[in-house]
Structures are given as structure tokens and as C-alpha cells.
Short mmCIF file of N, CA and C and ligand atoms in Angstrom, two decimals:
data_model
loop_
_atom_site.label_atom_id
_atom_site.label_comp_id
_atom_site.label_asym_id
_atom_site.label_seq_id
_atom_site.Cartn_x
_atom_site.Cartn_y
_atom_site.Cartn_z
N MET A 31 11.24 155.53 29.20
CA MET A 31 10.58 154.71 28.57
C MET A 31 11.78 154.71 26.33
N LYS A 32 11.94 153.51 26.15
CA LYS A 32 12.42 153.77 24.81
C LYS A 32 11.27 152.97 23.83
N HIS A 33 11.47 153.57 23.20
CA HIS A 33 10.27 153.11 21.60
C HIS A 33 10.44 152.47 20.35
N ILE A 34 10.41 151.18 20.18
CA ILE A 34 11.04 150.81 18.47
C ILE A 34 9.94 151.01 18.20
N VAL A 35 9.82 150.73 16.24
CA VAL A 35 9.05 150.27 15.22
C VAL A 35 9.58 148.85 14.84
N LEU A 36 8.42 148.43 14.43
CA LEU A 36 9.10 147.05 13.79
C LEU A 36 8.30 147.51 12.07
N PHE A 37 9.11 146.67 10.97
CA PHE A 37 8.56 146.26 9.61
C PHE A 37 8.88 145.10 9.32
N ALA A 38 7.80 145.40 8.47
CA ALA A 38 8.17 143.32 8.54
C ALA A 38 7.23 143.37 6.73
N SER A 39 7.12 142.27 5.80
CA SER A 39 6.85 142.10 4.89
C SER A 39 6.00 140.67 4.89
N GLY A 40 6.18 139.54 6.20
CA GLY A 40 6.02 138.24 5.70
C GLY A 40 5.25 137.84 6.77
N SER A 41 6.34 136.38 6.66
CA SER A 41 5.45 135.68 8.33
C SER A 41 5.27 136.43 9.73
N GLY A 42 6.21 137.25 10.31
CA GLY A 42 6.61 138.37 11.37
C GLY A 42 6.54 136.84 12.50
N SER A 43 7.71 136.17 12.17
CA SER A 43 7.96 135.24 13.05
C SER A 43 8.98 136.08 13.86
N ASN A 44 9.98 136.81 13.51
CA ASN A 44 10.62 137.95 13.81
C ASN A 44 9.71 138.58 14.91
N VAL A 45 9.16 139.67 14.76
CA VAL A 45 7.87 140.16 15.09
C VAL A 45 7.72 140.08 16.64
N GLU A 46 6.81 138.60 16.10
CA GLU A 46 6.37 137.78 17.22
C GLU A 46 7.66 137.99 18.45
N ASN A 47 8.94 137.04 17.96
CA ASN A 47 9.71 137.14 19.10
C ASN A 47 10.31 138.35 19.35
N ILE A 48 10.68 139.01 18.50
CA ILE A 48 10.57 141.02 19.64
C ILE A 48 10.00 140.94 20.33
N VAL A 49 8.68 140.86 20.02
CA VAL A 49 7.06 141.83 21.26
C VAL A 49 7.26 140.93 22.50
N ARG A 50 7.50 139.47 22.28
CA ARG A 50 7.21 138.54 23.21
C ARG A 50 8.62 138.76 24.06
N HIS A 51 9.53 138.94 23.54
CA HIS A 51 10.72 138.94 24.14
C HIS A 51 10.47 140.33 25.15
N PHE A 52 9.92 141.40 24.92
CA PHE A 52 10.28 142.50 25.41
C PHE A 52 8.21 143.03 26.10
N GLN A 53 7.84 142.05 25.95
CA GLN A 53 6.41 142.58 26.60
C GLN A 53 6.64 142.75 28.22
N ASP A 54 7.57 141.78 29.05
CA ASP A 54 7.29 143.00 30.37
C ASP A 54 8.32 143.38 30.63
N ASN A 55 9.05 144.69 29.57
CA ASN A 55 10.14 145.45 29.88
C ASN A 55 9.32 146.43 30.12
N ARG A 56 9.63 147.40 31.18
CA ARG A 56 9.44 148.48 31.56
C ARG A 56 9.89 149.52 30.97
N ASN A 57 11.22 148.88 30.34
CA ASN A 57 11.90 150.03 29.63
C ASN A 57 12.22 150.02 28.30
N VAL A 58 11.31 149.50 27.52
CA VAL A 58 10.96 149.83 26.33
C VAL A 58 9.68 148.95 25.76
N THR A 59 9.31 150.31 24.51
CA THR A 59 7.68 149.33 23.98
C THR A 59 7.59 149.54 22.91
N VAL A 60 6.63 148.09 21.78
CA VAL A 60 6.59 148.04 20.78
C VAL A 60 5.84 148.94 20.00
N ALA A 61 5.70 149.84 19.64
CA ALA A 61 4.64 151.58 19.59
C ALA A 61 4.07 151.04 18.04
N GLY A 62 4.79 149.81 17.52
CA GLY A 62 3.84 149.80 16.19
C GLY A 62 4.29 148.70 15.35
N VAL A 63 3.80 148.13 14.06
CA VAL A 63 4.05 147.73 13.08
C VAL A 63 3.69 148.00 12.45
N LEU A 64 4.43 148.28 11.22
CA LEU A 64 4.41 148.58 9.57
C LEU A 64 4.64 147.72 8.92
N THR A 65 3.54 147.66 7.74
CA THR A 65 3.83 146.24 6.84
C THR A 65 3.47 146.85 5.41
N ASN A 66 4.30 146.48 4.42
CA ASN A 66 3.63 146.19 2.74
C ASN A 66 2.69 145.39 2.37
N LYS A 67 2.49 144.33 3.23
CA LYS A 67 1.40 143.07 2.81
C LYS A 67 0.69 143.54 3.18
N ARG A 68 -0.95 143.72 2.68
CA ARG A 68 -1.95 143.63 3.65
C ARG A 68 -2.43 141.79 3.86
N ASP A 69 -2.60 141.02 3.27
CA ASP A 69 -2.84 139.91 3.47
C ASP A 69 -1.70 138.86 4.58
N ALA A 70 -0.47 139.48 4.78
CA ALA A 70 1.06 138.69 5.26
C ALA A 70 0.22 138.61 6.71
N LYS A 71 1.51 137.16 6.84
CA LYS A 71 1.15 136.40 8.57
C LYS A 71 0.84 137.77 9.24
N VAL A 72 1.61 138.55 9.29
CA VAL A 72 2.19 139.46 10.28
C VAL A 72 1.31 140.40 11.11
N VAL A 73 0.05 140.07 10.10
CA VAL A 73 -0.68 140.61 10.04
C VAL A 73 -1.64 140.40 11.25
N ASP A 74 -1.70 139.64 11.42
CA ASP A 74 -2.89 138.06 12.14
C ASP A 74 -2.12 137.80 12.88
N ARG A 75 -0.60 138.30 13.45
CA ARG A 75 0.34 138.00 14.21
C ARG A 75 -0.24 139.00 15.10
N CYS A 76 -0.07 140.30 14.65
CA CYS A 76 -0.06 141.62 14.99
C CYS A 76 -1.95 141.76 16.13
N ASN A 77 -2.71 140.76 15.59
CA ASN A 77 -4.06 140.76 16.00
C ASN A 77 -4.21 140.09 17.50
N TYR A 78 -3.83 139.60 17.15
CA TYR A 78 -3.28 138.64 18.41
C TYR A 78 -2.66 138.50 19.46
N LEU A 79 -1.80 139.25 18.92
CA LEU A 79 0.40 140.23 20.15
C LEU A 79 -1.11 141.37 20.83
N ASN A 80 -2.29 141.79 19.87
CA ASN A 80 -2.79 142.90 20.54
C ASN A 80 -2.00 144.70 20.08
N ILE A 81 -1.04 144.16 19.16
CA ILE A 81 -0.20 145.20 18.72
C ILE A 81 -0.51 145.94 17.22
N SER A 82 -0.05 147.43 17.52
CA SER A 82 -1.28 147.83 15.91
C SER A 82 -0.29 147.93 15.14
N CYS A 83 -0.70 147.63 13.98
CA CYS A 83 -0.40 147.09 12.43
C CYS A 83 -0.50 147.86 11.43
N LEU A 84 0.24 149.04 11.23
CA LEU A 84 -0.09 149.77 9.66
C LEU A 84 0.06 149.02 8.40
N TYR A 85 -0.81 149.29 7.75
CA TYR A 85 -0.68 149.05 6.36
C TYR A 85 -0.24 150.44 5.13
N PHE A 86 0.70 149.90 4.68
CA PHE A 86 0.84 151.20 3.44
C PHE A 86 1.01 150.75 1.97
N ASN A 87 0.65 151.13 1.17
CA ASN A 87 1.39 150.60 -0.41
C ASN A 87 2.44 151.57 -0.91
N LYS A 88 2.90 151.06 -1.76
CA LYS A 88 4.16 151.60 -2.60
C LYS A 88 3.96 153.27 -2.76
N THR A 89 2.85 153.75 -3.13
CA THR A 89 2.29 154.84 -3.29
C THR A 89 2.84 155.87 -2.49
N ALA A 90 2.27 155.23 -1.29
CA ALA A 90 2.21 156.02 0.11
C ALA A 90 3.25 155.99 0.81
N PHE A 91 4.08 154.87 0.26
CA PHE A 91 5.58 154.82 0.66
C PHE A 91 6.75 155.78 -0.27
N TYR A 92 6.27 155.37 -1.08
CA TYR A 92 7.99 156.20 -2.27
C TYR A 92 7.67 157.34 -3.16
N SER A 93 5.70 157.93 -2.54
CA SER A 93 5.41 159.32 -3.37
C SER A 93 4.80 160.19 -2.09
N THR A 94 4.33 159.79 -1.35
CA THR A 94 3.87 160.61 0.29
C THR A 94 5.15 160.67 1.08
N ASP A 95 4.68 161.36 2.43
CA ASP A 95 5.12 161.53 3.44
C ASP A 95 4.52 160.71 4.23
N CYS A 96 3.09 160.14 3.94
CA CYS A 96 2.40 159.09 4.58
C CYS A 96 3.47 158.37 5.35
N VAL A 97 4.01 157.77 5.56
CA VAL A 97 5.26 156.54 6.47
C VAL A 97 5.58 157.56 7.39
N LEU A 98 6.86 158.20 6.60
CA LEU A 98 7.61 159.36 7.93
C LEU A 98 6.63 160.24 8.35
N GLY A 99 4.96 160.24 7.90
CA GLY A 99 4.78 161.21 9.11
C GLY A 99 4.43 160.30 10.63
N ILE A 100 3.69 158.74 9.89
CA ILE A 100 3.50 157.70 10.71
C ILE A 100 4.82 158.23 11.88
N LEU A 101 6.28 157.55 11.50
CA LEU A 101 7.36 157.32 12.39
C LEU A 101 7.36 158.71 13.08
N LYS A 102 6.72 159.76 12.49
CA LYS A 102 7.66 161.21 13.43
C LYS A 102 6.65 161.12 14.49
N SER A 103 5.27 160.70 14.86
CA SER A 103 4.45 160.22 15.46
C SER A 103 4.86 159.27 16.42
N LEU A 104 5.33 158.04 15.61
CA LEU A 104 5.86 157.45 16.71
C LEU A 104 7.02 157.47 17.57
N ASN A 105 7.66 158.11 17.48
CA ASN A 105 9.14 159.05 17.40
C ASN A 105 9.84 157.98 18.27
N PRO A 106 10.55 156.86 17.20
CA PRO A 106 11.11 155.77 18.00
C PRO A 106 12.40 155.71 18.17
N ASP A 107 13.41 154.80 19.36
CA ASP A 107 14.47 155.17 19.39
C ASP A 107 15.14 154.28 18.43
N LEU A 108 14.08 153.29 17.65
CA LEU A 108 14.79 152.43 16.87
C LEU A 108 14.11 152.23 16.29
N ILE A 109 13.76 151.50 14.66
CA ILE A 109 13.31 151.19 13.33
C ILE A 109 13.81 149.67 13.18
N VAL A 110 13.06 148.52 13.16
CA VAL A 110 13.50 147.31 13.35
C VAL A 110 13.22 146.80 12.24
N LEU A 111 13.66 146.49 11.15
CA LEU A 111 12.99 145.91 9.93
C LEU A 111 13.66 144.26 10.15
N ALA A 112 12.32 143.60 10.15
CA ALA A 112 12.28 142.05 10.69
C ALA A 112 11.76 141.05 9.41
N GLY A 113 12.22 141.28 8.30
CA GLY A 113 11.80 140.93 6.96
C GLY A 113 10.99 141.74 6.07
N PHE A 114 11.76 142.97 5.86
CA PHE A 114 10.66 143.61 5.41
C PHE A 114 11.60 143.86 4.31
N LEU A 115 11.30 143.63 2.87
CA LEU A 115 11.24 143.61 2.03
C LEU A 115 11.60 145.07 0.85
N TRP A 116 11.20 145.81 1.02
CA TRP A 116 11.65 146.96 -0.15
C TRP A 116 12.67 148.35 0.55
N LYS A 117 13.17 148.79 -0.43
CA LYS A 117 14.37 149.54 0.61
C LYS A 117 14.24 150.36 0.68
N MET A 118 14.40 151.45 1.87
CA MET A 118 13.70 152.13 2.51
C MET A 118 14.07 154.10 1.80
N PRO A 119 12.96 154.47 1.47
CA PRO A 119 13.18 155.69 1.24
C PRO A 119 14.14 156.56 1.85
N LYS A 120 15.38 157.65 0.82
CA LYS A 120 16.10 157.87 1.80
C LYS A 120 15.73 159.12 2.99
N LYS A 121 14.20 159.34 1.86
CA LYS A 121 13.95 160.34 3.25
C LYS A 121 13.92 160.35 4.75
N ILE A 122 13.72 158.87 4.70
CA ILE A 122 13.04 158.38 6.26
C ILE A 122 14.38 158.03 6.61
N ILE A 123 15.46 157.58 5.36
CA ILE A 123 17.28 156.95 6.65
C ILE A 123 17.62 158.10 6.80
N ASP A 124 17.18 159.51 5.81
CA ASP A 124 18.29 160.65 6.22
C ASP A 124 17.41 161.23 7.99
N HIS A 125 16.15 160.83 7.52
CA HIS A 125 15.02 161.70 8.56
C HIS A 125 15.97 160.93 10.86
N PHE A 126 16.19 159.15 10.31
CA PHE A 126 16.38 158.63 11.51
C PHE A 126 18.14 158.10 10.92
N PRO A 127 19.13 158.60 11.29
CA PRO A 127 20.12 158.49 11.12
C PRO A 127 20.92 157.83 12.55
N MET A 128 21.29 156.39 11.97
CA MET A 128 21.44 155.33 12.96
C MET A 128 20.65 154.64 13.70
N LYS A 129 19.84 155.17 12.96
CA LYS A 129 18.33 154.35 13.73
C LYS A 129 17.44 153.31 13.40
N ILE A 130 18.07 152.77 12.09
CA ILE A 130 17.06 152.30 11.91
C ILE A 130 18.32 150.52 11.74
N ILE A 131 17.93 149.36 11.65
CA ILE A 131 18.69 148.54 11.73
C ILE A 131 17.62 147.00 10.56
N ASN A 132 18.61 146.63 10.28
CA ASN A 132 17.76 145.34 9.44
C ASN A 132 18.46 143.84 10.56
N ILE A 133 17.56 143.22 9.51
CA ILE A 133 18.67 141.47 9.58
C ILE A 133 18.52 140.79 8.37
N HIS A 134 19.50 140.39 7.98
CA HIS A 134 19.55 139.41 6.77
C HIS A 134 20.10 138.08 7.58
N PRO A 135 19.63 137.39 6.45
CA PRO A 135 19.73 135.71 7.03
C PRO A 135 20.41 134.92 5.97
N ALA A 136 21.88 135.61 6.24
CA ALA A 136 22.61 135.16 5.56
C ALA A 136 24.28 135.76 6.60
N LEU A 137 25.22 135.45 5.80
CA LEU A 137 26.10 136.70 6.50
C LEU A 137 27.15 137.06 5.47
N LEU A 138 26.52 138.68 5.41
CA LEU A 138 26.58 139.62 4.28
C LEU A 138 28.41 139.97 4.29
N PRO A 139 28.94 139.73 3.58
CA PRO A 139 28.38 140.63 1.86
C PRO A 139 27.78 139.02 1.15
N LYS A 140 28.01 137.80 1.81
CA LYS A 140 27.97 137.23 0.84
C LYS A 140 26.14 137.03 1.30
N TYR A 141 25.29 136.73 0.06
CA TYR A 141 24.24 136.74 -0.42
C TYR A 141 22.96 137.91 -0.09
N GLY A 142 23.52 138.79 -0.09
CA GLY A 142 22.72 140.11 0.16
C GLY A 142 22.22 140.62 -1.61
N GLY A 143 21.70 141.93 -1.60
CA GLY A 143 21.19 142.25 -2.85
C GLY A 143 19.71 141.68 -2.57
N LYS A 144 19.37 142.74 -4.08
CA LYS A 144 18.23 142.69 -4.35
C LYS A 144 17.17 141.06 -5.06
N GLY A 145 16.47 140.87 -4.49
CA GLY A 145 16.21 139.38 -5.06
C GLY A 145 16.61 138.31 -3.93
N MET A 146 17.27 138.96 -3.14
CA MET A 146 18.30 137.64 -2.07
C MET A 146 17.47 137.93 -0.56
N TYR A 147 16.53 136.99 -0.45
CA TYR A 147 15.84 137.07 0.82
C TYR A 147 14.71 135.36 1.31
N GLY A 148 14.99 135.90 2.41
CA GLY A 148 14.26 134.35 2.21
C GLY A 148 14.50 133.37 2.36
N SER A 149 13.78 132.31 2.00
CA SER A 149 14.16 131.33 1.17
C SER A 149 14.96 131.63 -0.35
N HIS A 150 15.29 132.02 -0.45
CA HIS A 150 16.02 132.40 -2.02
C HIS A 150 17.79 132.55 -1.38
N VAL A 151 17.86 132.62 0.04
CA VAL A 151 19.35 132.65 0.75
C VAL A 151 19.33 131.42 0.70
N HIS A 152 18.73 130.94 1.41
CA HIS A 152 18.85 129.18 2.15
C HIS A 152 19.43 128.55 0.75
N GLN A 153 18.40 128.44 -0.42
CA GLN A 153 18.60 128.14 -1.64
C GLN A 153 19.50 128.42 -1.90
N ALA A 154 20.42 128.98 -2.28
CA ALA A 154 21.70 129.28 -2.84
C ALA A 154 22.70 129.29 -1.90
N VAL A 155 22.32 129.31 -0.61
CA VAL A 155 24.27 128.61 0.50
C VAL A 155 24.12 127.02 0.11
N LYS A 156 22.54 126.04 -0.10
CA LYS A 156 22.91 125.02 -0.07
C LYS A 156 23.18 125.05 -1.86
N HIS A 157 22.93 125.51 -2.77
CA HIS A 157 23.60 124.95 -4.36
C HIS A 157 24.72 124.94 -4.40
N ASN A 158 25.48 125.90 -3.10
CA ASN A 158 27.08 126.46 -3.84
C ASN A 158 27.36 124.94 -2.70
N GLY A 159 27.03 124.74 -1.67
CA GLY A 159 28.18 123.78 -0.75
C GLY A 159 28.14 124.36 0.02
N GLU A 160 27.65 125.88 0.93
CA GLU A 160 28.52 126.72 1.76
C GLU A 160 28.62 125.87 3.18
N ILE A 161 30.29 125.51 4.30
CA ILE A 161 29.62 125.13 5.28
C ILE A 161 29.85 125.89 6.62
N GLU A 162 29.09 127.10 6.15
CA GLU A 162 28.20 127.64 7.15
C GLU A 162 27.54 128.70 6.44
N THR A 163 26.61 129.19 7.59
CA THR A 163 25.85 130.41 7.17
C THR A 163 25.52 131.07 8.55
N GLY A 164 24.72 132.38 8.90
CA GLY A 164 24.25 132.77 10.04
C GLY A 164 23.08 134.16 9.10
N ILE A 165 23.18 134.99 10.40
CA ILE A 165 22.17 135.89 10.43
C ILE A 165 23.44 137.28 10.61
N THR A 166 23.17 137.95 9.31
CA THR A 166 23.74 140.26 9.64
C THR A 166 22.57 140.57 10.40
N ILE A 167 23.12 141.91 11.44
CA ILE A 167 22.60 142.83 11.64
C ILE A 167 23.09 143.97 11.79
N HIS A 168 22.71 144.73 10.88
CA HIS A 168 23.00 146.18 10.06
C HIS A 168 22.49 147.19 10.21
N TYR A 169 22.76 148.49 10.18
CA TYR A 169 22.52 149.63 9.50
C TYR A 169 21.85 149.52 8.58
N VAL A 170 20.77 150.29 8.25
CA VAL A 170 20.31 150.50 6.93
C VAL A 170 20.87 151.68 6.18
N ASN A 171 21.26 151.68 5.21
CA ASN A 171 21.44 152.32 4.27
C ASN A 171 20.72 152.63 3.15
N GLU A 172 20.83 153.08 1.49
CA GLU A 172 20.06 153.31 0.36
C GLU A 172 19.72 152.00 -0.31
N ASN A 173 21.44 151.36 -0.25
CA ASN A 173 21.06 150.57 -0.60
C ASN A 173 20.82 148.60 -0.19
N TYR A 174 20.57 147.59 -1.43
CA TYR A 174 20.14 146.76 -0.06
C TYR A 174 21.58 146.00 0.96
N ASP A 175 21.02 145.43 2.13
CA ASP A 175 22.27 144.85 2.82
C ASP A 175 23.26 145.53 2.56
N GLU A 176 23.53 146.35 2.74
CA GLU A 176 25.01 146.93 2.38
C GLU A 176 25.41 148.15 3.75
N GLY A 177 24.38 148.24 4.83
CA GLY A 177 24.67 149.39 5.90
C GLY A 177 25.81 148.74 6.64
N ALA A 178 26.60 149.46 7.62
CA ALA A 178 27.88 148.96 8.63
C ALA A 178 27.40 148.52 9.51
N ILE A 179 27.85 146.89 9.24
CA ILE A 179 27.43 145.04 10.11
C ILE A 179 27.33 145.80 11.51
N ILE A 180 26.75 145.69 12.40
CA ILE A 180 26.72 144.72 13.39
C ILE A 180 26.86 144.45 14.67
N LEU A 181 26.42 143.16 14.04
CA LEU A 181 26.74 142.10 15.00
C LEU A 181 26.40 140.49 13.27
N GLN A 182 27.15 139.47 13.69
CA GLN A 182 27.16 138.51 12.61
C GLN A 182 26.91 137.16 13.45
N GLU A 183 26.22 136.18 13.16
CA GLU A 183 26.24 135.33 14.64
C GLU A 183 26.73 133.35 12.80
N LYS A 184 26.89 132.94 13.45
CA LYS A 184 27.14 131.49 12.25
C LYS A 184 26.49 130.66 12.62
N THR A 185 26.25 129.34 11.69
CA THR A 185 26.27 128.21 12.24
C THR A 185 25.92 127.35 10.89
N LYS A 186 26.79 126.08 11.02
CA LYS A 186 27.18 125.16 10.20
C LYS A 186 25.95 124.38 9.10
N VAL A 187 27.09 124.68 8.62
CA VAL A 187 25.44 123.67 7.26
C VAL A 187 26.34 122.36 6.66
N HIS A 188 25.34 121.47 6.89
CA HIS A 188 26.15 119.66 7.04
C HIS A 188 25.28 119.76 5.44
N PRO A 189 25.79 118.55 4.35
CA PRO A 189 26.40 118.27 3.38
C PRO A 189 24.76 118.34 3.21
N ASN A 190 24.04 117.30 4.08
CA ASN A 190 22.56 117.19 3.51
C ASN A 190 21.96 117.72 4.59
N ASP A 191 21.96 118.65 4.74
CA ASP A 191 21.08 120.07 5.45
C ASP A 191 20.06 120.24 4.38
N SER A 192 18.51 120.15 4.19
CA SER A 192 17.26 120.71 3.25
C SER A 192 17.26 121.72 3.64
N VAL A 193 16.91 122.66 2.58
CA VAL A 193 16.85 123.79 2.59
C VAL A 193 15.97 124.13 3.77
N ASP A 194 14.79 123.85 4.27
CA ASP A 194 14.07 124.29 5.19
C ASP A 194 15.18 123.93 6.40
N ALA A 195 15.81 122.58 6.28
CA ALA A 195 16.64 122.57 7.85
C ALA A 195 17.45 124.23 7.67
N ILE A 196 18.46 124.42 7.13
CA ILE A 196 19.22 125.19 6.93
C ILE A 196 18.46 126.67 7.59
N ALA A 197 16.63 126.80 6.72
CA ALA A 197 16.30 127.86 7.42
C ALA A 197 15.74 128.25 8.98
N GLU A 198 15.29 126.81 9.30
CA GLU A 198 15.22 126.72 10.98
C GLU A 198 16.34 127.23 11.57
N LYS A 199 17.85 126.94 10.92
CA LYS A 199 18.82 126.91 11.97
C LYS A 199 19.10 128.43 12.21
N VAL A 200 18.98 128.81 10.82
CA VAL A 200 19.55 130.85 11.11
C VAL A 200 18.69 131.54 11.83
N HIS A 201 16.85 130.87 11.38
CA HIS A 201 15.47 131.62 12.05
C HIS A 201 15.92 131.39 13.81
N GLU A 202 16.77 130.20 14.32
CA GLU A 202 16.66 130.30 15.30
C GLU A 202 17.65 131.51 16.21
N LEU A 203 19.04 131.23 15.31
CA LEU A 203 20.28 132.65 15.95
C LEU A 203 19.00 133.60 15.91
N GLU A 204 18.65 134.18 14.79
CA GLU A 204 18.02 135.42 15.01
C GLU A 204 16.93 135.55 15.63
N TYR A 205 15.94 134.51 15.95
CA TYR A 205 15.45 134.40 17.48
C TYR A 205 16.33 134.83 18.43
N GLU A 206 16.99 134.25 18.67
CA GLU A 206 18.57 134.19 19.66
C GLU A 206 19.16 136.24 19.72
N HIS A 207 19.75 136.21 18.98
CA HIS A 207 20.37 136.98 18.71
C HIS A 207 19.44 138.60 18.46
N PHE A 208 18.68 138.46 18.01
CA PHE A 208 17.79 139.88 17.57
C PHE A 208 17.31 140.94 18.97
N PRO A 209 16.90 140.66 19.74
CA PRO A 209 16.25 141.32 20.34
C PRO A 209 17.48 141.37 21.53
N LYS A 210 17.59 140.85 21.24
CA LYS A 210 19.58 140.81 22.58
C LYS A 210 20.58 142.24 21.68
N ALA A 211 20.51 141.85 20.29
CA ALA A 211 21.01 143.06 19.71
C ALA A 211 20.20 144.56 19.94
N ILE A 212 18.96 144.62 19.98
CA ILE A 212 17.85 145.67 19.91
C ILE A 212 18.33 145.90 21.21
N SER A 213 18.36 145.65 22.18
CA SER A 213 18.18 145.67 23.85
C SER A 213 20.14 146.76 23.92
N LYS A 214 20.81 146.14 23.19
CA LYS A 214 21.87 146.61 23.63
C LYS A 214 21.89 148.27 22.73
N LEU A 215 21.29 148.06 21.56
CA LEU A 215 21.30 149.27 20.89
C LEU A 215 20.75 150.68 21.52
N LEU A 216 19.77 149.82 22.21
CA LEU A 216 18.81 150.87 23.07
C LEU A 216 19.78 151.22 24.91
N ASN A 217 20.69 150.17 25.20
CA ASN A 217 21.24 150.86 26.21
C ASN A 217 20.22 150.06 27.46
N ILE A 218 19.68 149.08 27.36
CA ILE A 218 18.82 148.49 28.16
C ILE A 218 19.06 147.71 28.49
C1 GAR B 444 14.08 136.69 8.26
O1 GAR B 444 15.23 135.48 8.07
C2 GAR B 444 15.35 137.62 8.14
O2 GAR B 444 15.90 137.48 8.13
C3 GAR B 444 14.49 137.51 6.75
O3 GAR B 444 12.59 137.61 5.95
C4 GAR B 444 12.66 136.47 6.99
C5 GAR B 444 11.83 136.82 7.82
O4 GAR B 444 11.07 135.74 8.36
N1 GAR B 444 15.42 138.99 6.01
C6 GAR B 444 15.51 139.23 4.21
O5 GAR B 444 15.37 138.40 3.71
C7 GAR B 444 15.67 140.42 4.74
N2 GAR B 444 16.91 140.94 3.63
P1 GAR B 444 10.14 136.13 9.41
O6 GAR B 444 8.98 136.95 8.56
O7 GAR B 444 9.16 134.94 10.08
O8 GAR B 444 10.37 136.64 10.37
#
């Protein structure tokens, strides 16, 4: 049995999609969800999905070994950042080499880095008149959105697509490809 741990900061629609994708799979279990936002929608989702959701604050994350300790006890085969917006501390990255992945809602290296997340990315894509956008799944290193790329998938952007329409297309790619990428990395 493989264990995955998810990190999220927001709505958690990717968390829900991943949990539902693997819920009948005997080879993998979602060992828990960790969030840095006590009032994020992901917390409600975990409640109705019946998945443990642990909240931590900045001090616990960056100045203590609390989150590292939780992760060690959950013993994950893969740590998945699904809309998680804080930088991973070095000690966590060092403890789980090549075991932490992130999804980014654009074709990195474009539209990556601090401040580039969620709808900010789609607004910039629209503003710049891009004709395509997409998703990037990559390993996590100490810099935002810079770890080795695992996969990218593209979608077309039409001139009359709204920011919301772009976001929806990107979310569709995420829902289709993120669980598949996790399965592949876990060899299941
Ligand atoms: C997703 O689109 C994900 O790619 C993005 O946040 C969204 C979370 O949506 N991640 C980043 O921007 C990371 N830089 P969700 O909470 O509905 O899953």
C-alpha cells in the first residue's frame, strides 16, 4: 500500500478529485491533508470526504519540526502540493528527496514564481494574449516553480476566452492528468 499526503491552501478541488480518484484503489491511500489556511474550502471538503485535515501556521511550518514530524509519522511515498502556496522548508525537501511534487496552472517557466498562482496566472495569460496555456507538474525544490518538470499538458486560449474560461480549461487538465501522474510516479 502506497501513502500520499496532500497540501492545499485554497478551494481544494484538486484534493477532492485526487481523493475520489483513489478512493476505491487498494494500492494507494490518502494518508492526510495538510493546510495552512484554517478557513479554506479544502477543510470543508476534507470533512465531507472523511479525510483527516491538519492545520499548521507559519511558525510551526518554518520555525519548528512540527510539520516534518507529522510527515515522518505519515511516512508518505509521495507528497503532493495541490494548490499549496507557501514555499516548502529545506528540511522537508531534504528529508523527502524526489518525493514532493507540485502542480502549477501554466506552462512553466512562463508565469511562475512568487505571486504567480491561481487566477493571477490566468489573468496574465489573458493580458498577454497567449494562444496557449496549460499545466506543469514538477518536483519541488527550494524556489517557487523551479524544480525538474515531470509533465506538461497544453490547452488553446481563444481571444474571447474570459479569465474564468481559461481557469476552467486549466482545471480540466489538472483533474485529468494530476491523478494519472501520481499513479505513474507511485508505479501503481
Ligand atoms: C490549481 O489551479 C493549482 O494549479 C494552483 O492552484 C489551484 C488550486 O485549485 N496552484 C498554484 O497556483 C501553485 N503555484 P484548487 O484549490 O481548486 O485545487
